[in-house]
XYZ file of C-alpha atoms in Angstrom:
285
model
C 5.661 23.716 -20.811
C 7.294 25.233 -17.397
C 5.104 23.024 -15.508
C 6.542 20.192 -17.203
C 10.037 21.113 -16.923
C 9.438 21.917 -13.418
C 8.302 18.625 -12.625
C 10.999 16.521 -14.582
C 13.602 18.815 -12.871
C 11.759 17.437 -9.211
C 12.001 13.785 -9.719
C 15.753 14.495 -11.351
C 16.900 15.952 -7.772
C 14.498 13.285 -5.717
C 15.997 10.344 -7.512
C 13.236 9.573 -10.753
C 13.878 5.909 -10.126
C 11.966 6.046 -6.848
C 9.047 7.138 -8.427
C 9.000 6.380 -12.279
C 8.768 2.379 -13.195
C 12.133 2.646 -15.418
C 11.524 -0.724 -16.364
C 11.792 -1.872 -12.726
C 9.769 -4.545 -11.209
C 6.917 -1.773 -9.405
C 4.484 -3.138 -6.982
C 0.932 -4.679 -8.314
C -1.883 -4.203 -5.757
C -3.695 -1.719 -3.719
C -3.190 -4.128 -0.756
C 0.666 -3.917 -1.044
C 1.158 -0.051 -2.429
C -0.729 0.486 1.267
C 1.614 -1.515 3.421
C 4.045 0.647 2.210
C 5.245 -1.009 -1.099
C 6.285 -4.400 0.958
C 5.005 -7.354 -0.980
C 7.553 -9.908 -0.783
C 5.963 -12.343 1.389
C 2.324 -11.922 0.097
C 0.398 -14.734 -1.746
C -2.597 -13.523 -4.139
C -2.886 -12.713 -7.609
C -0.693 -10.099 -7.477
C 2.228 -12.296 -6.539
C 2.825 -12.586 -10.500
C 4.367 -9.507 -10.406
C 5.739 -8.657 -6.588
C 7.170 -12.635 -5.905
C 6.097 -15.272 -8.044
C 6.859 -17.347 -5.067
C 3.638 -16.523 -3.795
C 1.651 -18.027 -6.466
C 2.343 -21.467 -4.960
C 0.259 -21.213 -2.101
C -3.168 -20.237 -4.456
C -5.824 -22.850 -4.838
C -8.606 -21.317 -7.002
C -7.844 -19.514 -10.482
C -7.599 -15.823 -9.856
C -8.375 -12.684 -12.295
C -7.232 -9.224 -11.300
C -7.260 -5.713 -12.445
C -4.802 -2.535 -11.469
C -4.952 0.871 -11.915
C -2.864 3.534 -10.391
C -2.083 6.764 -10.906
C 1.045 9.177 -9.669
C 0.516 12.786 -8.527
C -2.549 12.902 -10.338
C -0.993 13.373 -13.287
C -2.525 11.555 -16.624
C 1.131 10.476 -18.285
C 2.083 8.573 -14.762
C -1.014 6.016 -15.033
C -0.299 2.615 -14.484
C -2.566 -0.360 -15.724
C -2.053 -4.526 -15.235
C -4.315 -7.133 -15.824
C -2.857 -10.225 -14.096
C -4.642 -14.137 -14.107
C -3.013 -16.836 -11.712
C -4.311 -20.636 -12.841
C -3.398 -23.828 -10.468
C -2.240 -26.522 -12.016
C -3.931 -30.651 -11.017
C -5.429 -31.074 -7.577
C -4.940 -29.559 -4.627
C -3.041 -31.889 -1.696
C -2.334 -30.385 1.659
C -3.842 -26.733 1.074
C -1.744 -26.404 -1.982
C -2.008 -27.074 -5.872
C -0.432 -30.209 -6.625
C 1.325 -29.026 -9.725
C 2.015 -25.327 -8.685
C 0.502 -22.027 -9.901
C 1.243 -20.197 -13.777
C -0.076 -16.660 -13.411
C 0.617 -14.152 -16.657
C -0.155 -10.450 -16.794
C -0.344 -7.991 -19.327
C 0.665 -4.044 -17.917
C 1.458 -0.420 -19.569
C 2.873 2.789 -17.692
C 3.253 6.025 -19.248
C 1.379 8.012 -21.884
C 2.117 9.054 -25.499
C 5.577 11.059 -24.982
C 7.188 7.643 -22.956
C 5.477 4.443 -22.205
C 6.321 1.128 -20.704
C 4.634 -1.779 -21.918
C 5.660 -5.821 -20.343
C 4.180 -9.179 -20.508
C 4.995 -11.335 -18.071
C 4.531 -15.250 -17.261
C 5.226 -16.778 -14.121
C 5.573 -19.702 -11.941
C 5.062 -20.816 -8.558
C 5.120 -24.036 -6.707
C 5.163 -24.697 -2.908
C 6.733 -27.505 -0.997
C 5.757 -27.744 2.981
C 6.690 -24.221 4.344
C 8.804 -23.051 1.046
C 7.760 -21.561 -2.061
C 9.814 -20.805 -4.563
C 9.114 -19.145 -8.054
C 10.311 -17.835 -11.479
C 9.238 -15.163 -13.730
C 9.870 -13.857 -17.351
C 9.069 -10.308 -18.706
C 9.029 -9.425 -22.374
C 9.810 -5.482 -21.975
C 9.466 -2.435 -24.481
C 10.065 1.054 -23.710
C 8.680 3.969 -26.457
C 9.538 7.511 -26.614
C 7.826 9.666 -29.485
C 10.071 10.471 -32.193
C 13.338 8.227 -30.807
C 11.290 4.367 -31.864
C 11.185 0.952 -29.086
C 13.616 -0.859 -27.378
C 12.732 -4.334 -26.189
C 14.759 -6.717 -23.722
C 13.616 -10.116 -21.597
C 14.154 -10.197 -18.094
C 14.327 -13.153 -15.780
C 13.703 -13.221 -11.580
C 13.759 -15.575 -9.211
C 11.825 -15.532 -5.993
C 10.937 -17.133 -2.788
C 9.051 -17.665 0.409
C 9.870 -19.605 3.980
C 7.536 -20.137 6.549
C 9.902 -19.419 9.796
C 6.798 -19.650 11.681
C 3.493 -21.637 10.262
C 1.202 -19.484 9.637
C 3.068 -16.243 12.244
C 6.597 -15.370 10.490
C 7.221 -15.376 6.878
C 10.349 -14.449 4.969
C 10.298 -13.352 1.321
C 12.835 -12.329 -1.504
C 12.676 -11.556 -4.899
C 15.876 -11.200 -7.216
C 14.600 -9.027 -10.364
C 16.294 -9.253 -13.646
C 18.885 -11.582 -12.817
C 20.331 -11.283 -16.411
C 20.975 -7.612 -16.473
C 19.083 -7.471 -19.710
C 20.682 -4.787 -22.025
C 18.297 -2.068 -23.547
C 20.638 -0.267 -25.695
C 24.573 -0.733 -26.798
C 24.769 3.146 -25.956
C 25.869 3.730 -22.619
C 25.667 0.255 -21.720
C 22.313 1.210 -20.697
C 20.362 -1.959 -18.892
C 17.246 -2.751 -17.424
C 17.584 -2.017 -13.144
C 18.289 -5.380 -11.582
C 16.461 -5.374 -8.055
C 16.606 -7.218 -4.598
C 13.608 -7.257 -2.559
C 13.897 -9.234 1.195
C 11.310 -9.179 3.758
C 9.332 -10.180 6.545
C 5.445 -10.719 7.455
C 4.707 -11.286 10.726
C 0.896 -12.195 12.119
C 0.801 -11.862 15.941
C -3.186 -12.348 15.645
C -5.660 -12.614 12.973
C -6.138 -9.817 12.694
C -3.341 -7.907 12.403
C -0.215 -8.065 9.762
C 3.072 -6.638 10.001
C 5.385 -6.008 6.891
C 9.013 -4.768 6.905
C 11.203 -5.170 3.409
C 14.183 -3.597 2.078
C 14.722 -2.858 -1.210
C 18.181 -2.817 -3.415
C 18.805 -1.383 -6.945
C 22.373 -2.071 -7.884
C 22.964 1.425 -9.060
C 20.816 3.155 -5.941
C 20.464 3.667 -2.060
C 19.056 0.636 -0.228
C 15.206 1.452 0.533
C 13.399 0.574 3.856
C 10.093 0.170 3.681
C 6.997 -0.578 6.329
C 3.268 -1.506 6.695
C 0.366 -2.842 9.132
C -3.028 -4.167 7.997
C -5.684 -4.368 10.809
C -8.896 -6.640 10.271
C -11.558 -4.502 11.448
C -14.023 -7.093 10.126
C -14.170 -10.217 8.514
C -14.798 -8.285 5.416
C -13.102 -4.989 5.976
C -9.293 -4.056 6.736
C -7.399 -1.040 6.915
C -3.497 -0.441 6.214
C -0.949 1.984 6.819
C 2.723 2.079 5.481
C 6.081 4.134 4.934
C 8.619 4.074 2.038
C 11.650 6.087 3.497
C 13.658 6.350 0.061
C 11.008 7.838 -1.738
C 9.569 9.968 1.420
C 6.012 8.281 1.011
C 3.654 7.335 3.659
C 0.554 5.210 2.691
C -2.865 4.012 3.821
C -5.592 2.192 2.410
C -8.749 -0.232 2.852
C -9.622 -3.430 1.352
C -12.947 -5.057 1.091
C -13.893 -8.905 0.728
C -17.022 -10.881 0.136
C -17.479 -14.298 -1.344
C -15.621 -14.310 -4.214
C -14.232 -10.171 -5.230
C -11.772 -8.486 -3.402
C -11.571 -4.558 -3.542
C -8.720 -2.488 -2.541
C -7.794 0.801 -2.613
C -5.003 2.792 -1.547
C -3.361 6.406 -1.430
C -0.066 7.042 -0.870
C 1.887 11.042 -0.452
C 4.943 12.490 -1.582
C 6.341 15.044 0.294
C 6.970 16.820 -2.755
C 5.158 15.985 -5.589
C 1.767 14.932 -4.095
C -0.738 12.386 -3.894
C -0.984 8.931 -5.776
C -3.755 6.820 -5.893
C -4.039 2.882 -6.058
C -6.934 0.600 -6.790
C -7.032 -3.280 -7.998
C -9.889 -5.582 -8.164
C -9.646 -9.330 -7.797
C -12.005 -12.165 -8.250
C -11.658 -15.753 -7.603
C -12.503 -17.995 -10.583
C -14.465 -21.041 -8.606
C -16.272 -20.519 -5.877
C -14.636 -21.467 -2.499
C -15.364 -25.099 -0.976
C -18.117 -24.783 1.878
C -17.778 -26.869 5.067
């Protein structure tokens, strides 16, 4: 019992929305919790939760998987399930129709849990993507019942540079959905911006800022290095939170594994992994 007061009285005095999801929008993906939480201007799976503008650019139905755990402790697990479908053919490297991805994810444990559903869309247009999301969100804590809200973002992608320098925001909760009369207390609204920048092929470079309308700005950080075709390696920084991050991913043919690790200068180590597969196998040349 002191441990645990100990703890909650830790992430009280570092700020517990850094590092608890408080019905914020998180980060899905090993890939992205590596490059130090930046995911704005990524495209893959994952984009139905960090920018469903990045859906748009996906041409084969996707299936992924997410587990992550903070500080190693068993009531800060995290698990998604996410599935990204194009819609009609696919003209000019993009689907014709755009992209609907919906994912299922839970935080917590039995004391407090999160639990959200989530659909999303996104559609692509020359260099711009843009994209819509909406979350069906219930909080529990034992003995006190659920509260439920829905929660609408908005997000978006712009080639400055083909296929070099990519900008990327995401507008969460755009509604201010209302959990509870009491306190006026809402669901955080959230503004992500950021920029990707590819110098090579093999290299990556992420930089994002992040915005809660009741917190400090964030500043966040990451480079991914292609060691191989099938291998890369990542390293990151979240300066809010005081978290630096690292990580590998692996790719053949069709799966995609990453994992990632990121530490707390306080409260420890947390652990990422997600697992993605594509649904049809790629076209051969």
């Amino acid at each position: 019992m002191e441990k645990r007061y100990a703890l909650f009285f830790c992430l009280f005095l570092l700020g517990l929305h850094a590092f608890a999801q408080g019905n914020g929008p998180g980060i899905r993906g090993a890939r992205a919790a590596a490059l130090g939480y930046t995911s704005t201007t990524l495209h893959d799976v994952w984009a139905v939760g960090n920018n469903a503008a990045g859906l748009g650019q996906l041409t084969e139905p996707e299936v992924g998987f997410y587990a992550e755990n903070r500080f190693l402790l068993p009531n800060f697990n995290t698990a998604a399930l996410a599935v990204a479908l194009p819609l009609g053919e696919v003209v000019e490297n993009r689907p014709k129709n755009g992209v609907v991805g919906f994912e299922a994810q839970r935080f917590g444990g039995k004391l407090y849990a999160e639990q959200r559903l989530g659909a999303a869309y996104g559609y692509r247009s020359g260099q711009v993507s843009v994209g819509a999301r909406l979350d069906v969100l219930q909080m529990s804590i034992e003995g006190l019942g659920s509260r439920r809200a829905l929660a609408l973002s908005l997000g978006g992608q712009a080639e400055i540079m083909p296929k070099k320098l990519v900008f990327g925001a995401y507008l969460y909760n755009l509604n201010q959905a209302r959990l509870a009369r009491y306190q006026d207390e809402r669901v955080p609204t959230v503004l992500r911006a950021g920029l990707g920048y590819q110098p090579t092929e093999k290299v990556l470079l992420t930089v994002e800022t992040e915005k809660d309308v009741d917190h400090d700005a964030d500043f966040r950080a990451g480079l991914e290095y292609k060691v191989l075709d099938v291998l890369q390696v990542r390293a990151g920084f979240a300066a809010l939170s005081e978290q630096t991050t690292g990580g590998v991913g692996f790719q053949t043919g069709q799966l995609r594994i990453d994992y990632a690790a990121a530490w707390q200068t306080v409260l420890g180590l947390s652990q990422h992994l997600s697992v993605h597969v594509l649904l049809a196998k790629p076209a051969q040349l």
